Short mmCIF file of C-alpha atoms in Angstrom, two decimals:
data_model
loop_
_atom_site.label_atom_id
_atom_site.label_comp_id
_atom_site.label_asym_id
_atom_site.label_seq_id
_atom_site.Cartn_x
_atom_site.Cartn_y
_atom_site.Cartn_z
CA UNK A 6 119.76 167.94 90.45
CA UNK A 7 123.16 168.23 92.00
CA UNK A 8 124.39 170.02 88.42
CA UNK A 9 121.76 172.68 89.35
CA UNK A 10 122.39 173.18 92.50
CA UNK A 11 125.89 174.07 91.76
CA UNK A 12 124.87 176.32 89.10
CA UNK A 13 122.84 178.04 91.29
CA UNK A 14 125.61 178.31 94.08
CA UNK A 15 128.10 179.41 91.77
CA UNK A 16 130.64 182.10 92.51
CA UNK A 17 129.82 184.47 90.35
CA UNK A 18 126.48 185.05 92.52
CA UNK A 19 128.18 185.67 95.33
CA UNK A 20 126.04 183.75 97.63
CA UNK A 21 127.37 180.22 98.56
CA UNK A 22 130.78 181.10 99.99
CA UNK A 23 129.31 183.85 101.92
CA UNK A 24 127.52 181.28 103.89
CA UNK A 25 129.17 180.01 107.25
CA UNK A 26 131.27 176.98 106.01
CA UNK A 27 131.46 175.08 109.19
CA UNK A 28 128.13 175.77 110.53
CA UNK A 29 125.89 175.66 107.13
CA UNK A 30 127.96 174.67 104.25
CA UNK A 31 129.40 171.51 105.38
CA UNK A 32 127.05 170.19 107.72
CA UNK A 33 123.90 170.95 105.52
CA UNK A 34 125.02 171.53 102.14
CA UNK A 35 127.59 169.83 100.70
CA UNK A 36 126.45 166.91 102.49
CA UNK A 37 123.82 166.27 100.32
CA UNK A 38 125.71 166.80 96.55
CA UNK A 39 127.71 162.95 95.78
CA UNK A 40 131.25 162.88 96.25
CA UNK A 41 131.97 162.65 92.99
CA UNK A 42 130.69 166.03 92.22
CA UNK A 43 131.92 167.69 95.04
CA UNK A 44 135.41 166.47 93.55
CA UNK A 45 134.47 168.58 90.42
CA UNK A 46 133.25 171.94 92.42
CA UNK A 47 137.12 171.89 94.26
CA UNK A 48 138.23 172.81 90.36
CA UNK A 49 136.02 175.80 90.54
CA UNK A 50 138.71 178.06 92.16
CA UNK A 51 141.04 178.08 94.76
CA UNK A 52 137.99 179.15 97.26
CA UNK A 53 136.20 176.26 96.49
CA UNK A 54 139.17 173.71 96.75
CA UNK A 55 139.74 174.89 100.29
CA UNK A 56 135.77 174.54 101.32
CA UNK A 57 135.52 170.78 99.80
CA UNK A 58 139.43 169.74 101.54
CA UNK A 59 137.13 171.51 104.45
CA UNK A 60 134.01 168.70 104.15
CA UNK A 61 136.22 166.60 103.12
CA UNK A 62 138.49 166.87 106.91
CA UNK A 63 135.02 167.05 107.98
CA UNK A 64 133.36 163.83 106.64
CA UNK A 65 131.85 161.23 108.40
CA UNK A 66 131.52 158.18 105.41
CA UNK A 67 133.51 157.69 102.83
CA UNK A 68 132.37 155.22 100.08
CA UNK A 69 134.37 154.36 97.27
CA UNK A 70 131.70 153.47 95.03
CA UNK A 71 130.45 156.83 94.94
CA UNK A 72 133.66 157.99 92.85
CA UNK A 73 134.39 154.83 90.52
CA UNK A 74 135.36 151.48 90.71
CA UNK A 75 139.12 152.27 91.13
CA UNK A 76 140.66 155.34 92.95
CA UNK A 77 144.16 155.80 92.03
CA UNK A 78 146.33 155.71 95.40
CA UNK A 79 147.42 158.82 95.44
CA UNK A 80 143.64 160.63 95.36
CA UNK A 81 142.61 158.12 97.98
CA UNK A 82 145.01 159.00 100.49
CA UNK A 83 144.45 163.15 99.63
CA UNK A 84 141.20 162.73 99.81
CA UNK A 85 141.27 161.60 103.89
CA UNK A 86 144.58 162.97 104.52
CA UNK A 87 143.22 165.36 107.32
CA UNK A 88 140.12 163.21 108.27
CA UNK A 89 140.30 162.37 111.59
CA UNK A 90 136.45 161.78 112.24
CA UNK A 91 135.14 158.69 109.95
CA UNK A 92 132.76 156.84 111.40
CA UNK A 93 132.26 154.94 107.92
CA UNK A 94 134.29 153.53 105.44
CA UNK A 95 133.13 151.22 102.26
CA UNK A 96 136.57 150.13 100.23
CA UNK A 97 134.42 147.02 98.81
CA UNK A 98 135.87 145.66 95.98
CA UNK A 99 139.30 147.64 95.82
CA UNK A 100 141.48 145.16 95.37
CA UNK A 101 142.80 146.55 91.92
CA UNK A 102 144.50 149.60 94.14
CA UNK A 103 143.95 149.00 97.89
CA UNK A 104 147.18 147.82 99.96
CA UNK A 105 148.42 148.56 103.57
CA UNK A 106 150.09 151.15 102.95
CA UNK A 107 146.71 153.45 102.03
CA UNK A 108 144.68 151.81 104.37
CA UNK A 109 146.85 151.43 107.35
CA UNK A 110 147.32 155.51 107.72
CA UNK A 111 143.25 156.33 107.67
CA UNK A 112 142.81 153.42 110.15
CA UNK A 113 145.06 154.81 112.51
CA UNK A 114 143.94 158.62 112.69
CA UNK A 115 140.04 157.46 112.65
CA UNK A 116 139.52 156.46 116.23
CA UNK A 117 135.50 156.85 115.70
CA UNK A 118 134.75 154.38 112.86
CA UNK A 119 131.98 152.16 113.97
CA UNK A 120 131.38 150.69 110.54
CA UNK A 121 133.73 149.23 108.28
CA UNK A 122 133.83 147.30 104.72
CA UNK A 123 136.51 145.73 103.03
CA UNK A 124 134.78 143.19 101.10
CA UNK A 125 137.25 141.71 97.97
CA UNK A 126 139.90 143.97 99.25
CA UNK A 127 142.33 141.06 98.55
CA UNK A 128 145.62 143.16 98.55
CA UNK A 129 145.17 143.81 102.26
CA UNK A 130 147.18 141.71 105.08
CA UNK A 131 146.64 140.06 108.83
CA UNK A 132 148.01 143.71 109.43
CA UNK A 133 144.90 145.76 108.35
CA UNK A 134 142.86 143.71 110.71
CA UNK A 135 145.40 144.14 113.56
CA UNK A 136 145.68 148.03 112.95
CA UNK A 137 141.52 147.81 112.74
CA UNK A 138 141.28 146.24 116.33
CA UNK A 139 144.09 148.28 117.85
CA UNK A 140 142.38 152.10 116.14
CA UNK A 141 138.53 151.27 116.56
CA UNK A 142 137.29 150.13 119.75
CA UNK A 143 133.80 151.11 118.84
CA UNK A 144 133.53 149.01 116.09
CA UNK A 145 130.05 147.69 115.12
CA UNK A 146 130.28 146.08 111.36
CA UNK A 147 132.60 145.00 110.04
CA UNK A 148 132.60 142.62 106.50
CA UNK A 149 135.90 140.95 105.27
CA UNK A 150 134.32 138.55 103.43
CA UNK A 151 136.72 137.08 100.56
CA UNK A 152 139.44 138.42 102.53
CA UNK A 153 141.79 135.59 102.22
CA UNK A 154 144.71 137.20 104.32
CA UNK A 155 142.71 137.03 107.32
CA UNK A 156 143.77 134.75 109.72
CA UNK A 157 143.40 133.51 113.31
CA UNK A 158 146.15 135.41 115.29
CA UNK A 159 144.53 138.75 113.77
CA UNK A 160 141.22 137.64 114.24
CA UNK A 161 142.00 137.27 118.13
CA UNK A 162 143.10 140.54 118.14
CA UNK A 163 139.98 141.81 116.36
CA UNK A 164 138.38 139.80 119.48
CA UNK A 165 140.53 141.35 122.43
CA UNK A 166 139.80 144.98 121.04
CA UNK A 167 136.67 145.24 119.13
CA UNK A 168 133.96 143.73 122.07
CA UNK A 169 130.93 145.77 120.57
CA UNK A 170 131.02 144.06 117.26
CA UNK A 171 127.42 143.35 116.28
CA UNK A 172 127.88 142.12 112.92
CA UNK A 173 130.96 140.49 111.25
CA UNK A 174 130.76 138.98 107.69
CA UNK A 175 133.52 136.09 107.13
CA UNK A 176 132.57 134.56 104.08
CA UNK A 177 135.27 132.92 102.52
CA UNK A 178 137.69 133.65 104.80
CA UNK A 179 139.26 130.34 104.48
CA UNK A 180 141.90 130.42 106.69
CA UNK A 181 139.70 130.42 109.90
CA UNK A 182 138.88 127.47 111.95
CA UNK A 183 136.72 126.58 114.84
CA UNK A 184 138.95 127.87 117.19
CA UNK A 185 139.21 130.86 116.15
CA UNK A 186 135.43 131.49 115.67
CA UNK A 187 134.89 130.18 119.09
CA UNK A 188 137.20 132.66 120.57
CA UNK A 189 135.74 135.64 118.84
CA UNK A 190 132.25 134.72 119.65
CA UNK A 191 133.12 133.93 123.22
CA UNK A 192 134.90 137.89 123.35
CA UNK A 193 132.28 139.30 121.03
CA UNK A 194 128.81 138.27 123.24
CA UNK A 195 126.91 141.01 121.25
CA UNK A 196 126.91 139.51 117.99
CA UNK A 197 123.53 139.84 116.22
CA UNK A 198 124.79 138.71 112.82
CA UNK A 199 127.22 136.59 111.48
CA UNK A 200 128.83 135.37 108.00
CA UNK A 201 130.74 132.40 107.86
CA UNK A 202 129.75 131.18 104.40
CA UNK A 203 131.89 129.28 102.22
CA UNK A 204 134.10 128.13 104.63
CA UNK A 205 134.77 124.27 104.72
CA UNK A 206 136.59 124.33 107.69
CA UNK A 207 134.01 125.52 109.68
CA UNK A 208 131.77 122.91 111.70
CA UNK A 209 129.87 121.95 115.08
CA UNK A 210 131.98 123.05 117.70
CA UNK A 211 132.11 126.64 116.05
CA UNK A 212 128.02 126.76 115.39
CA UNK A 213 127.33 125.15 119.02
CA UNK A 214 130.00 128.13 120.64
CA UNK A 215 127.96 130.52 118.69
CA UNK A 216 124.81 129.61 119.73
CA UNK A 217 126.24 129.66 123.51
CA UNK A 218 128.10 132.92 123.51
CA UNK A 219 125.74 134.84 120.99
CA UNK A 220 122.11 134.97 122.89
CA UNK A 221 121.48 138.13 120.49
CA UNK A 222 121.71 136.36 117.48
CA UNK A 223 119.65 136.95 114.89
CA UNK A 224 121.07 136.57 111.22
CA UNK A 225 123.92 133.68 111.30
CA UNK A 226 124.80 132.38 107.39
CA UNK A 227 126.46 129.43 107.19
CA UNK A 228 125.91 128.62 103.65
CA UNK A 229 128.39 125.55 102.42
CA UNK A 230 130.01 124.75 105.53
CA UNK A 231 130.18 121.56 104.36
CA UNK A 232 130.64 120.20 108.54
CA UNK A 233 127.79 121.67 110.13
CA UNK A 234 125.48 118.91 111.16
CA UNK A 235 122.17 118.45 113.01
CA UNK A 236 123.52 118.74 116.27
CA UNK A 237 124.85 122.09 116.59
CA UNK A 238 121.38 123.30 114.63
CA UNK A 239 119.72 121.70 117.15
CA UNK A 240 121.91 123.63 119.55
CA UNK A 241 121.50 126.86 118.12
CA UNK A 242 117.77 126.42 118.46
CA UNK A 243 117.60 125.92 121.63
CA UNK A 244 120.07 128.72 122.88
CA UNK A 245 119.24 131.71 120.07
CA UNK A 246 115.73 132.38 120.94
CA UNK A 247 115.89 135.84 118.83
CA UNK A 248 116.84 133.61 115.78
CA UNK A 249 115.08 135.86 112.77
CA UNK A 250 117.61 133.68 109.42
CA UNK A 251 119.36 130.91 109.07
CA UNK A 252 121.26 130.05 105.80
CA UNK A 253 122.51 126.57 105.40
CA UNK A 254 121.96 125.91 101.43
CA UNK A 255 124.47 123.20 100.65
CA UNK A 256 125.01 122.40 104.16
CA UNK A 257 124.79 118.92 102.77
CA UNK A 258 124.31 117.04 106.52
CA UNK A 259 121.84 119.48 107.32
CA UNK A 260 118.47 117.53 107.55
CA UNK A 261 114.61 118.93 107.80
CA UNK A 262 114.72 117.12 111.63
CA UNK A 263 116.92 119.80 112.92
CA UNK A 264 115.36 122.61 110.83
CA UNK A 265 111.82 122.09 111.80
CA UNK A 266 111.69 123.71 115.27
CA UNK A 267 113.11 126.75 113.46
CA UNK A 268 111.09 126.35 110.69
CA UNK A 269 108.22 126.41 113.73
CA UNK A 270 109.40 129.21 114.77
CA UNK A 271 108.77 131.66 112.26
CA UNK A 272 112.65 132.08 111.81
CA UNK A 273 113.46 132.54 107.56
CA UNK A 274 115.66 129.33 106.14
CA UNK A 275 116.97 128.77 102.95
CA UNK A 276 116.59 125.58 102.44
CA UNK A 277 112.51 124.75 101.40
CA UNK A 278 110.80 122.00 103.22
CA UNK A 279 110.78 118.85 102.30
CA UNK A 280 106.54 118.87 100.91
CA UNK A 281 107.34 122.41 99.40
CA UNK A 282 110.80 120.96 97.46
CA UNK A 283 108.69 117.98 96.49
CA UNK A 284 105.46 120.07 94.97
CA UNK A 285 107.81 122.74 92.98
CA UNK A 286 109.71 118.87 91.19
CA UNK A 287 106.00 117.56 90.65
CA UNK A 288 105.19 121.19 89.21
CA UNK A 289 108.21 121.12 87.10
CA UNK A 290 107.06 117.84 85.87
CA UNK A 291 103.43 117.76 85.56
CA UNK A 292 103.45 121.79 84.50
CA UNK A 293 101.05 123.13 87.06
CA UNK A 294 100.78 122.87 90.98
CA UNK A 295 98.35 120.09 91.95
CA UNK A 296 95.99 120.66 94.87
CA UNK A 297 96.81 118.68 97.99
CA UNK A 298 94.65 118.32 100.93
CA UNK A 299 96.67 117.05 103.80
CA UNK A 300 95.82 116.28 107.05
CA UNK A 301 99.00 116.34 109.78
#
């Protein structure tokens, strides 16, 4: 469909760059054609070229899936050389090409950018963050998860700038302790979801915090936090009444006694109940479910 539509628009009718570029083409237009082929239409002619630099000065997301899986450095930082309005970027998985040195330039010229993800951008340092928190005081979303580099002094920052995060995703971020968690949740009230996943360092003092600071809570994923207990679950229970998921697979101290008044609750676990773990083992078994008539 895009193909078409540039057919159709094509110079030689004489119709699409007649159009008001700031007021139809790039708000309305171009918007709608992927960024890959609006790439292609800049090789059109020299008119062209100068309308897409146009959208693309102009753009409001930029996702780097939508051209391939690895940009070289130099088209990355032409393509948002003049952008100075993002409110979105995606770099997930650009670790093959992604340092500080492209980032760090965008970051600092996009004051608007509410959403941000850097997921398996591994080539990144504690300074991307600190840039982040220093450029974007309207941040909303964030996700760093598998970003190894991050670490507590940057995630303070993040904390002391960035007070209208709602969602943050940590996983694997293995640097960061309790502490730290605690001191971003107590800056970053507003929270309604939260990633901490894979992180062995992570245990009761940081859930408990959460469940204090965070009254908005709704999504918190704590999947393999190998020193979460029953306590702070208990905790977060009773302070997180908006509670809508909780992940704790392989939160191996994690018992059904904790997870029940959730489970009451209506709020979505991972982890099956005891009866329903039991049933699928017999059905694996026996082959087929038997029918149980219990009275509780």
């Amino acid at each position: 469909a895009p193909r078409c539509l540039m057919m159709s628009l094509s110079p030689s009718r004489g119709c699409l760059l007649d159009l008001p570029w700031e007021d139809i083409l790039v708000p309305h237009i171009l918007c709608h054609l992927p960024l890959q082929q609006l790439l292609s239409l800049q090789r059109v002619s020299k008119s062209f070229q100068s309308l897409i630099q146009l959208y693309l000065a102009n753009m409001r997301c930029f996702d780097s899936s939508q051209i391939a899986p690895a940009i070289p450095r130099a088209a990355f930082v032409n393509l948002l050389k003049d952008n100075e309005v993002l409110q979105q970027l995606v770099l997930q998985n650009c670790s093959d090409w992604l340092t500080d040195r492209e980032l760090l330039p965008v970051i600092g010229q996009n004051h608007h950018l509410h959403q941000i993800q850097l997921k398996g951008c591994a080539q990144l340092s504690r300074h991307a963050l600190v840039a982040i928190s220093l450029s974007c005081p309207n941040l909303r979303q964030l996700s760093l998860a598998h970003c190894e580099w991050v670490d507590s002094l940057s995630l303070r920052s993040l904390a002391d700038h960035c007070k209208a995060l709602e969602a943050v995703d940590l996983t694997a971020c293995r640097q960061l302790k309790d502490e730290a968690i605690c001191y971003l949740v107590q800056k970053c009230s507003r929270l309604k979801s939260l990633s901490l996943a894979v992180n062995a360092n992570v245990g009761d003092v940081a859930v408990e915090e959460i469940a204090k600071c965070c009254p908005e809570l709704e999504h918190l994923d704590l999947t393999g936090c190998l020193r979460v207990k029953n306590d702070s679950i208990r905790v977060l229970a009773e302070y997180c009444p908006k509670l809508r998921s909780l992940k704790v697979k392989h939160c191996h101290n994690v018992a059904e006694s904790s997870l029940s008044v959730l489970r009451s609750r209506g709020v979505e676990l991972d982890v099956e109940p005891p009866l329903q773990r039991a049933l699928v083992l017999l059905q694996d078994v026996v082959g087929f479910a038997p029918f149980i008539n219990l009275q509780i």
